[in-house]
PDB file of C-alpha atoms in Angstrom:
ATOM      1  CA  MET A 237      22.615 -20.395 -40.720  1.00 42.00           C
ATOM      2  CA  ALA A 238      21.056 -23.836 -41.214  1.00 47.00           C
ATOM      3  CA  THR A 239      17.318 -23.974 -40.504  1.00 57.00           C
ATOM      4  CA  ASN A 240      15.251 -27.066 -39.732  1.00 90.00           C
ATOM      5  CA  LEU A 241      11.659 -27.256 -40.959  1.00 94.00           C
ATOM      6  CA  VAL A 242       8.980 -29.049 -38.937  1.00 96.00           C
ATOM      7  CA  ILE A 243       5.662 -29.880 -40.626  1.00 97.00           C
ATOM      8  CA  SER A 244       2.799 -30.419 -38.195  1.00 98.00           C
ATOM      9  CA  LEU A 245      -0.963 -30.974 -38.390  1.00 98.00           C
ATOM     10  CA  ASP A 246      -3.603 -30.363 -35.748  1.00 98.00           C
ATOM     11  CA  VAL A 247      -6.046 -33.249 -36.146  1.00 98.00           C
ATOM     12  CA  GLU A 248      -9.528 -32.667 -34.755  1.00 96.00           C
ATOM     13  CA  LYS A 249     -13.209 -32.604 -35.660  1.00 94.00           C
ATOM     14  CA  ASP A 250     -14.171 -30.692 -38.800  1.00 95.00           C
ATOM     15  CA  LEU A 251     -14.260 -26.952 -38.099  1.00 91.00           C
ATOM     16  CA  HIS A 252     -17.555 -25.887 -36.409  1.00 89.00           C
ATOM     17  CA  GLN A 253     -19.107 -29.248 -37.287  1.00 89.00           C
ATOM     18  CA  ASP A 254     -19.707 -32.562 -35.573  1.00 89.00           C
ATOM     19  CA  SER A 255     -18.160 -34.640 -38.357  1.00 93.00           C
ATOM     20  CA  PHE A 256     -14.760 -36.247 -38.971  1.00 95.00           C
ATOM     21  CA  LEU A 257     -14.271 -36.032 -42.753  1.00 96.00           C
ATOM     22  CA  SER A 258     -10.996 -34.223 -42.174  1.00 96.00           C
ATOM     23  CA  VAL A 259      -9.732 -37.342 -40.396  1.00 97.00           C
ATOM     24  CA  THR A 260     -11.050 -39.989 -42.770  1.00 96.00           C
ATOM     25  CA  GLU A 261     -10.492 -38.026 -46.005  1.00 96.00           C
ATOM     26  CA  GLY A 262      -8.280 -35.035 -45.219  1.00 97.00           C
ATOM     27  CA  LEU A 263      -5.388 -37.065 -43.823  1.00 97.00           C
ATOM     28  CA  LYS A 264      -5.396 -39.275 -46.934  1.00 97.00           C
ATOM     29  CA  LYS A 265      -5.032 -36.189 -49.134  1.00 97.00           C
ATOM     30  CA  PHE A 266      -2.250 -34.844 -46.935  1.00 97.00           C
ATOM     31  CA  GLU A 267      -0.436 -38.190 -47.041  1.00 97.00           C
ATOM     32  CA  LYS A 268      -0.511 -38.160 -50.861  1.00 96.00           C
ATOM     33  CA  ILE A 269       1.251 -34.797 -51.084  1.00 95.00           C
ATOM     34  CA  CYS A 270       3.627 -35.347 -48.174  1.00 94.00           C
ATOM     35  CA  PRO A 271       7.086 -36.415 -49.474  1.00 92.00           C
ATOM     36  CA  SER A 272       8.103 -39.865 -48.226  1.00 90.00           C
ATOM     37  CA  HIS A 273      11.227 -38.512 -46.498  1.00 91.00           C
ATOM     38  CA  VAL A 274       9.165 -36.028 -44.436  1.00 92.00           C
ATOM     39  CA  LYS A 275       7.954 -37.320 -41.074  1.00 95.00           C
ATOM     40  CA  PRO A 276       5.306 -34.854 -39.914  1.00 97.00           C
ATOM     41  CA  ILE A 277       3.949 -34.436 -36.407  1.00 98.00           C
ATOM     42  CA  LEU A 278       0.230 -35.046 -35.903  1.00 98.00           C
ATOM     43  CA  PHE A 279      -1.191 -33.305 -32.832  1.00 98.00           C
ATOM     44  CA  VAL A 280      -4.365 -35.357 -32.378  1.00 98.00           C
ATOM     45  CA  THR A 281      -7.304 -34.900 -30.021  1.00 97.00           C
ATOM     46  CA  GLY A 282      -8.046 -37.850 -27.763  1.00 96.00           C
ATOM     47  CA  GLU A 283     -11.594 -38.249 -29.063  1.00 96.00           C
ATOM     48  CA  VAL A 284     -10.232 -38.723 -32.606  1.00 97.00           C
ATOM     49  CA  ILE A 285      -7.755 -41.392 -31.448  1.00 97.00           C
ATOM     50  CA  GLU A 286     -10.597 -43.176 -29.639  1.00 96.00           C
ATOM     51  CA  LYS A 287     -12.705 -43.113 -32.792  1.00 96.00           C
ATOM     52  CA  TYR A 288      -9.952 -44.105 -35.271  1.00 97.00           C
ATOM     53  CA  PRO A 289      -7.236 -45.948 -33.307  1.00 97.00           C
ATOM     54  CA  ASP A 290      -6.090 -48.138 -36.225  1.00 97.00           C
ATOM     55  CA  LEU A 291      -5.514 -45.105 -38.433  1.00 97.00           C
ATOM     56  CA  PHE A 292      -3.094 -43.506 -35.980  1.00 98.00           C
ATOM     57  CA  LEU A 293      -1.393 -46.797 -35.236  1.00 97.00           C
ATOM     58  CA  TYR A 294      -0.757 -46.957 -38.997  1.00 97.00           C
ATOM     59  CA  TYR A 295       0.773 -43.471 -39.052  1.00 97.00           C
ATOM     60  CA  HIS A 296       2.822 -44.251 -35.956  1.00 97.00           C
ATOM     61  CA  LYS A 297       4.253 -47.359 -37.638  1.00 96.00           C
ATOM     62  CA  LYS A 298       4.905 -45.236 -40.747  1.00 96.00           C
ATOM     63  CA  GLY A 299       7.291 -43.152 -38.649  1.00 96.00           C
ATOM     64  CA  TRP A 300       5.066 -40.128 -38.155  1.00 97.00           C
ATOM     65  CA  GLU A 301       5.013 -38.660 -34.658  1.00 98.00           C
ATOM     66  CA  ILE A 302       1.608 -38.813 -32.949  1.00 98.00           C
ATOM     67  CA  SER A 303       1.316 -36.224 -30.190  1.00 98.00           C
ATOM     68  CA  SER A 304      -1.493 -34.667 -28.174  1.00 98.00           C
ATOM     69  CA  HIS A 305      -3.924 -31.860 -28.990  1.00 98.00           C
ATOM     70  CA  GLY A 306      -5.973 -32.243 -25.827  1.00 96.00           C
ATOM     71  CA  TYR A 307      -8.899 -34.635 -25.516  1.00 96.00           C
ATOM     72  CA  SER A 308     -11.909 -32.754 -26.910  1.00 90.00           C
ATOM     73  CA  HIS A 309     -10.380 -29.459 -28.122  1.00 91.00           C
ATOM     74  CA  ASN A 310     -11.501 -27.508 -25.052  1.00 92.00           C
ATOM     75  CA  ARG A 311      -9.340 -24.564 -24.004  1.00 93.00           C
ATOM     76  CA  PHE A 312      -6.996 -25.507 -21.161  1.00 94.00           C
ATOM     77  CA  ASP A 313      -6.900 -22.015 -19.683  1.00 91.00           C
ATOM     78  CA  ALA A 314     -10.671 -22.309 -19.110  1.00 91.00           C
ATOM     79  CA  MET A 315     -10.287 -25.415 -16.889  1.00 95.00           C
ATOM     80  CA  ASN A 316      -9.366 -25.663 -13.252  1.00 96.00           C
ATOM     81  CA  VAL A 317      -6.273 -27.655 -12.286  1.00 97.00           C
ATOM     82  CA  GLN A 318      -8.233 -30.800 -11.446  1.00 97.00           C
ATOM     83  CA  GLU A 319     -10.000 -30.760 -14.820  1.00 97.00           C
ATOM     84  CA  LYS A 320      -6.689 -30.258 -16.618  1.00 97.00           C
ATOM     85  CA  GLU A 321      -5.077 -33.171 -14.788  1.00 97.00           C
ATOM     86  CA  GLU A 322      -8.037 -35.475 -15.482  1.00 97.00           C
ATOM     87  CA  GLU A 323      -7.861 -34.616 -19.185  1.00 96.00           C
ATOM     88  CA  ILE A 324      -4.095 -35.159 -19.397  1.00 97.00           C
ATOM     89  CA  LYS A 325      -4.333 -38.467 -17.517  1.00 97.00           C
ATOM     90  CA  LYS A 326      -7.051 -39.559 -19.944  1.00 96.00           C
ATOM     91  CA  ILE A 327      -4.881 -38.599 -22.919  1.00 96.00           C
ATOM     92  CA  VAL A 328      -1.852 -40.528 -21.620  1.00 96.00           C
ATOM     93  CA  SER A 329      -4.038 -43.577 -20.962  1.00 97.00           C
ATOM     94  CA  LEU A 330      -5.467 -43.445 -24.518  1.00 96.00           C
ATOM     95  CA  PHE A 331      -2.007 -43.266 -26.091  1.00 97.00           C
ATOM     96  CA  LYS A 332      -0.797 -46.240 -24.059  1.00 96.00           C
ATOM     97  CA  LYS A 333      -3.894 -48.286 -24.858  1.00 96.00           C
ATOM     98  CA  HIS A 334      -4.167 -47.626 -28.599  1.00 96.00           C
ATOM     99  CA  LEU A 335      -0.606 -46.777 -29.671  1.00 96.00           C
ATOM    100  CA  GLY A 336       1.538 -48.324 -26.949  1.00 96.00           C
ATOM    101  CA  ILE A 337       3.378 -45.053 -26.344  1.00 95.00           C
ATOM    102  CA  ILE A 338       3.444 -42.037 -24.047  1.00 93.00           C
ATOM    103  CA  PRO A 339       2.828 -38.855 -26.066  1.00 96.00           C
ATOM    104  CA  GLN A 340       6.008 -36.819 -26.456  1.00 97.00           C
ATOM    105  CA  GLY A 341       4.520 -33.505 -27.524  1.00 98.00           C
ATOM    106  CA  PHE A 342       1.506 -31.326 -26.775  1.00 98.00           C
ATOM    107  CA  ARG A 343      -0.199 -28.422 -28.520  1.00 98.00           C
ATOM    108  CA  ALA A 344      -2.990 -26.777 -26.562  1.00 96.00           C
ATOM    109  CA  PRO A 345      -6.263 -26.192 -28.459  1.00 94.00           C
ATOM    110  CA  GLN A 346      -6.316 -22.566 -29.646  1.00 91.00           C
ATOM    111  CA  HIS A 347      -2.834 -22.181 -28.077  1.00 91.00           C
ATOM    112  CA  SER A 348      -4.483 -22.003 -24.637  1.00 91.00           C
ATOM    113  CA  ILE A 349      -1.374 -23.010 -22.692  1.00 93.00           C
ATOM    114  CA  ASP A 350      -0.824 -21.724 -19.159  1.00 93.00           C
ATOM    115  CA  ASP A 351       1.567 -22.348 -16.270  1.00 95.00           C
ATOM    116  CA  SER A 352      -0.401 -25.068 -14.501  1.00 97.00           C
ATOM    117  CA  THR A 353      -0.825 -26.994 -17.774  1.00 97.00           C
ATOM    118  CA  LEU A 354       2.917 -26.811 -18.406  1.00 98.00           C
ATOM    119  CA  ASP A 355       3.539 -28.133 -14.875  1.00 98.00           C
ATOM    120  CA  LEU A 356       1.210 -31.082 -15.529  1.00 98.00           C
ATOM    121  CA  LEU A 357       2.809 -31.862 -18.899  1.00 98.00           C
ATOM    122  CA  GLU A 358       6.192 -32.140 -17.210  1.00 98.00           C
ATOM    123  CA  GLN A 359       4.699 -34.237 -14.403  1.00 97.00           C
ATOM    124  CA  TYR A 360       3.145 -36.737 -16.828  1.00 96.00           C
ATOM    125  CA  GLY A 361       6.254 -37.291 -18.925  1.00 96.00           C
ATOM    126  CA  PHE A 362       5.749 -35.055 -21.954  1.00 98.00           C
ATOM    127  CA  ARG A 363       9.020 -33.931 -23.519  1.00 98.00           C
ATOM    128  CA  TYR A 364       7.874 -30.741 -25.210  1.00 98.00           C
ATOM    129  CA  ASP A 365       5.039 -28.267 -25.743  1.00 98.00           C
ATOM    130  CA  SER A 366       4.383 -26.450 -29.044  1.00 98.00           C
ATOM    131  CA  SER A 367       1.649 -23.980 -28.115  1.00 96.00           C
ATOM    132  CA  TYR A 368       3.439 -20.624 -28.034  1.00 95.00           C
ATOM    133  CA  THR A 369       3.384 -18.415 -31.156  1.00 93.00           C
ATOM    134  CA  PRO A 370       5.716 -15.442 -30.578  1.00 95.00           C
ATOM    135  CA  LEU A 371       5.333 -12.300 -32.710  1.00 95.00           C
ATOM    136  CA  ASN A 372       1.820 -13.366 -33.728  1.00 93.00           C
ATOM    137  CA  LEU A 373      -0.521 -10.382 -34.224  1.00 90.00           C
ATOM    138  CA  LEU A 374      -3.237 -12.501 -35.834  1.00 85.00           C
ATOM    139  CA  GLN A 375      -3.812 -14.373 -32.579  1.00 82.00           C
ATOM    140  CA  LEU A 376      -4.838 -11.137 -30.866  1.00 79.00           C
ATOM    141  CA  PHE A 377      -7.481 -10.590 -33.565  1.00 75.00           C
ATOM    142  CA  PHE A 378      -9.068 -14.004 -32.962  1.00 70.00           C
ATOM    143  CA  PHE A 379      -8.629 -14.175 -29.173  1.00 69.00           C
ATOM    144  CA  HIS A 380      -8.659 -10.535 -28.059  1.00 60.00           C
ATOM    145  CA  HIS A 381     -10.528 -11.545 -24.880  1.00 68.00           C
ATOM    146  CA  GLN A 382      -7.386 -13.527 -23.904  1.00 76.00           C
ATOM    147  CA  TRP A 383      -5.066 -10.556 -24.355  1.00 77.00           C
ATOM    148  CA  LYS A 384      -2.944 -11.299 -21.255  1.00 79.00           C
ATOM    149  CA  LEU A 385      -2.073 -14.762 -22.572  1.00 78.00           C
ATOM    150  CA  TRP A 386      -1.428 -13.276 -26.023  1.00 81.00           C
ATOM    151  CA  LEU A 387       0.925 -10.632 -24.583  1.00 85.00           C
ATOM    152  CA  LYS A 388       2.943 -13.252 -22.696  1.00 85.00           C
ATOM    153  CA  THR A 389       3.209 -15.398 -25.812  1.00 89.00           C
ATOM    154  CA  PHE A 390       4.009 -12.523 -28.178  1.00 92.00           C
ATOM    155  CA  PHE A 391       7.233 -11.644 -26.365  1.00 92.00           C
ATOM    156  CA  SER A 392       8.358 -15.226 -25.702  1.00 94.00           C
ATOM    157  CA  PRO A 393      11.599 -16.657 -27.226  1.00 96.00           C
ATOM    158  CA  LEU A 394      11.537 -17.564 -30.913  1.00 96.00           C
ATOM    159  CA  ASN A 395      13.587 -20.761 -30.775  1.00 96.00           C
ATOM    160  CA  PRO A 396      13.237 -23.926 -28.648  1.00 97.00           C
ATOM    161  CA  TYR A 397      14.037 -23.455 -24.971  1.00 97.00           C
ATOM    162  CA  PHE A 398      13.348 -25.237 -21.689  1.00 98.00           C
ATOM    163  CA  ILE A 399      10.182 -23.705 -20.273  1.00 97.00           C
ATOM    164  CA  ARG A 400      10.375 -26.161 -17.369  1.00 97.00           C
ATOM    165  CA  GLU A 401      13.342 -28.172 -16.106  1.00 97.00           C
ATOM    166  CA  LYS A 402      12.430 -31.209 -18.235  1.00 97.00           C
ATOM    167  CA  LEU A 403       9.954 -29.672 -20.693  1.00 98.00           C
ATOM    168  CA  LEU A 404      11.011 -28.008 -23.936  1.00 98.00           C
ATOM    169  CA  GLU A 405       8.968 -25.284 -25.604  1.00 98.00           C
ATOM    170  CA  VAL A 406       9.060 -25.514 -29.421  1.00 97.00           C
ATOM    171  CA  PRO A 407       7.262 -22.362 -30.646  1.00 97.00           C
ATOM    172  CA  VAL A 408       5.214 -22.202 -33.820  1.00 97.00           C
ATOM    173  CA  SER A 409       7.096 -19.847 -36.130  1.00 97.00           C
ATOM    174  CA  SER A 410       5.572 -16.446 -36.710  1.00 96.00           C
ATOM    175  CA  PHE A 411       6.411 -12.972 -37.918  1.00 95.00           C
ATOM    176  CA  LEU A 412       3.301 -10.818 -37.408  1.00 93.00           C
ATOM    177  CA  LEU A 413       1.431 -13.648 -39.117  1.00 94.00           C
ATOM    178  CA  PRO A 414       1.906 -17.246 -37.930  1.00 95.00           C
ATOM    179  CA  PHE A 415       3.423 -19.757 -40.349  1.00 97.00           C
ATOM    180  CA  VAL A 416       0.184 -21.680 -40.858  1.00 96.00           C
ATOM    181  CA  SER A 417      -2.032 -22.790 -43.731  1.00 95.00           C
ATOM    182  CA  LEU A 418      -4.028 -19.531 -43.727  1.00 93.00           C
ATOM    183  CA  THR A 419      -0.888 -17.451 -44.249  1.00 95.00           C
ATOM    184  CA  VAL A 420       0.248 -19.651 -47.140  1.00 95.00           C
ATOM    185  CA  ARG A 421      -3.171 -19.315 -48.787  1.00 93.00           C
ATOM    186  CA  VAL A 422      -3.634 -15.553 -48.478  1.00 94.00           C
ATOM    187  CA  LEU A 423      -0.177 -14.123 -49.124  1.00 96.00           C
ATOM    188  CA  PRO A 424       0.717 -13.483 -52.780  1.00 96.00           C
ATOM    189  CA  ARG A 425       3.719 -15.563 -53.857  1.00 95.00           C
ATOM    190  CA  PRO A 426       6.251 -12.678 -53.803  1.00 96.00           C
ATOM    191  CA  LEU A 427       5.179 -11.711 -50.271  1.00 96.00           C
ATOM    192  CA  LEU A 428       5.190 -15.335 -49.144  1.00 96.00           C
ATOM    193  CA  TRP A 429       8.777 -15.680 -50.414  1.00 96.00           C
ATOM    194  CA  ILE A 430       9.822 -12.572 -48.432  1.00 97.00           C
ATOM    195  CA  TYR A 431       7.939 -13.838 -45.372  1.00 97.00           C
ATOM    196  CA  ILE A 432       9.731 -17.210 -45.396  1.00 95.00           C
ATOM    197  CA  LYS A 433      13.098 -15.530 -45.977  1.00 95.00           C
ATOM    198  CA  THR A 434      12.393 -13.358 -42.925  1.00 96.00           C
ATOM    199  CA  LEU A 435      11.545 -16.399 -40.806  1.00 96.00           C
ATOM    200  CA  LYS A 436      14.848 -17.990 -41.766  1.00 94.00           C
ATOM    201  CA  LEU A 437      16.702 -14.970 -40.400  1.00 94.00           C
ATOM    202  CA  PHE A 438      15.271 -15.413 -36.906  1.00 94.00           C
ATOM    203  CA  TYR A 439      14.386 -19.093 -36.473  1.00 95.00           C
ATOM    204  CA  LYS A 440      16.772 -22.033 -36.218  1.00 93.00           C
ATOM    205  CA  LYS A 441      13.776 -24.381 -36.265  1.00 93.00           C
ATOM    206  CA  ILE A 442      10.839 -23.281 -38.423  1.00 96.00           C
ATOM    207  CA  VAL A 443       7.574 -24.852 -37.287  1.00 97.00           C
ATOM    208  CA  PHE A 444       4.653 -24.851 -39.735  1.00 97.00           C
ATOM    209  CA  TYR A 445       1.190 -26.189 -39.043  1.00 96.00           C
ATOM    210  CA  ALA A 446      -2.097 -26.781 -40.778  1.00 97.00           C
ATOM    211  CA  HIS A 447      -5.330 -28.434 -39.667  1.00 97.00           C
ATOM    212  CA  SER A 448      -6.684 -31.726 -40.921  1.00 97.00           C
ATOM    213  CA  TRP A 449      -9.760 -29.817 -42.161  1.00 96.00           C
ATOM    214  CA  ASP A 450      -7.555 -27.708 -44.460  1.00 96.00           C
ATOM    215  CA  PHE A 451      -7.569 -30.713 -46.789  1.00 96.00           C
ATOM    216  CA  ILE A 452     -11.341 -31.068 -47.231  1.00 94.00           C
ATOM    217  CA  THR A 453     -14.133 -28.836 -48.523  1.00 91.00           C
ATOM    218  CA  LEU A 454     -15.996 -27.505 -45.512  1.00 84.00           C
ATOM    219  CA  LYS A 455     -19.719 -26.771 -45.658  1.00 77.00           C
TER     220      LYS A 455
END
């Protein structure tokens, strides 16, 4: 079975800090190791696009997809519907102003997607969401207080499907551990090889993601 691989980055402030070295330095390091034929997806917060519009216009012209990671990395399931709509409208306006496009994709900060957010994404012209991580036990460890959302996500379909009439869900690949930078770092090579082979058995489209701050030294 042929499997497609999607490389994506969540681009946001440096982890637990009020700095943006991961944007100004981390993306440069990622670009150097990213093969020229690979066109990754950058899920970028609105505040980062506001701060560095020319940088993301450059990546857009380079053929990389620039999509949305919320405006300020706040959890969407903690907002009311009006707050969610205001944030999404702000995001769409920023993309039009600085990049001349409507964002195609969305990944909720900390995977905090919910039904009303999905409804709004469809309403405002997004083509897909990539917030669900099925079969992900690690997410329960980090967000055990959101166990109902985790349970819904854990048993969701593994491959892309229409979660709304005009909105596709493209899940992040996972098999007990999500296919993210942390997993690649901590698994010994033989186990990582088995893990990836297992993913290929179940996923037609394998979605990997890292964070922009994975490419800098954090304090």
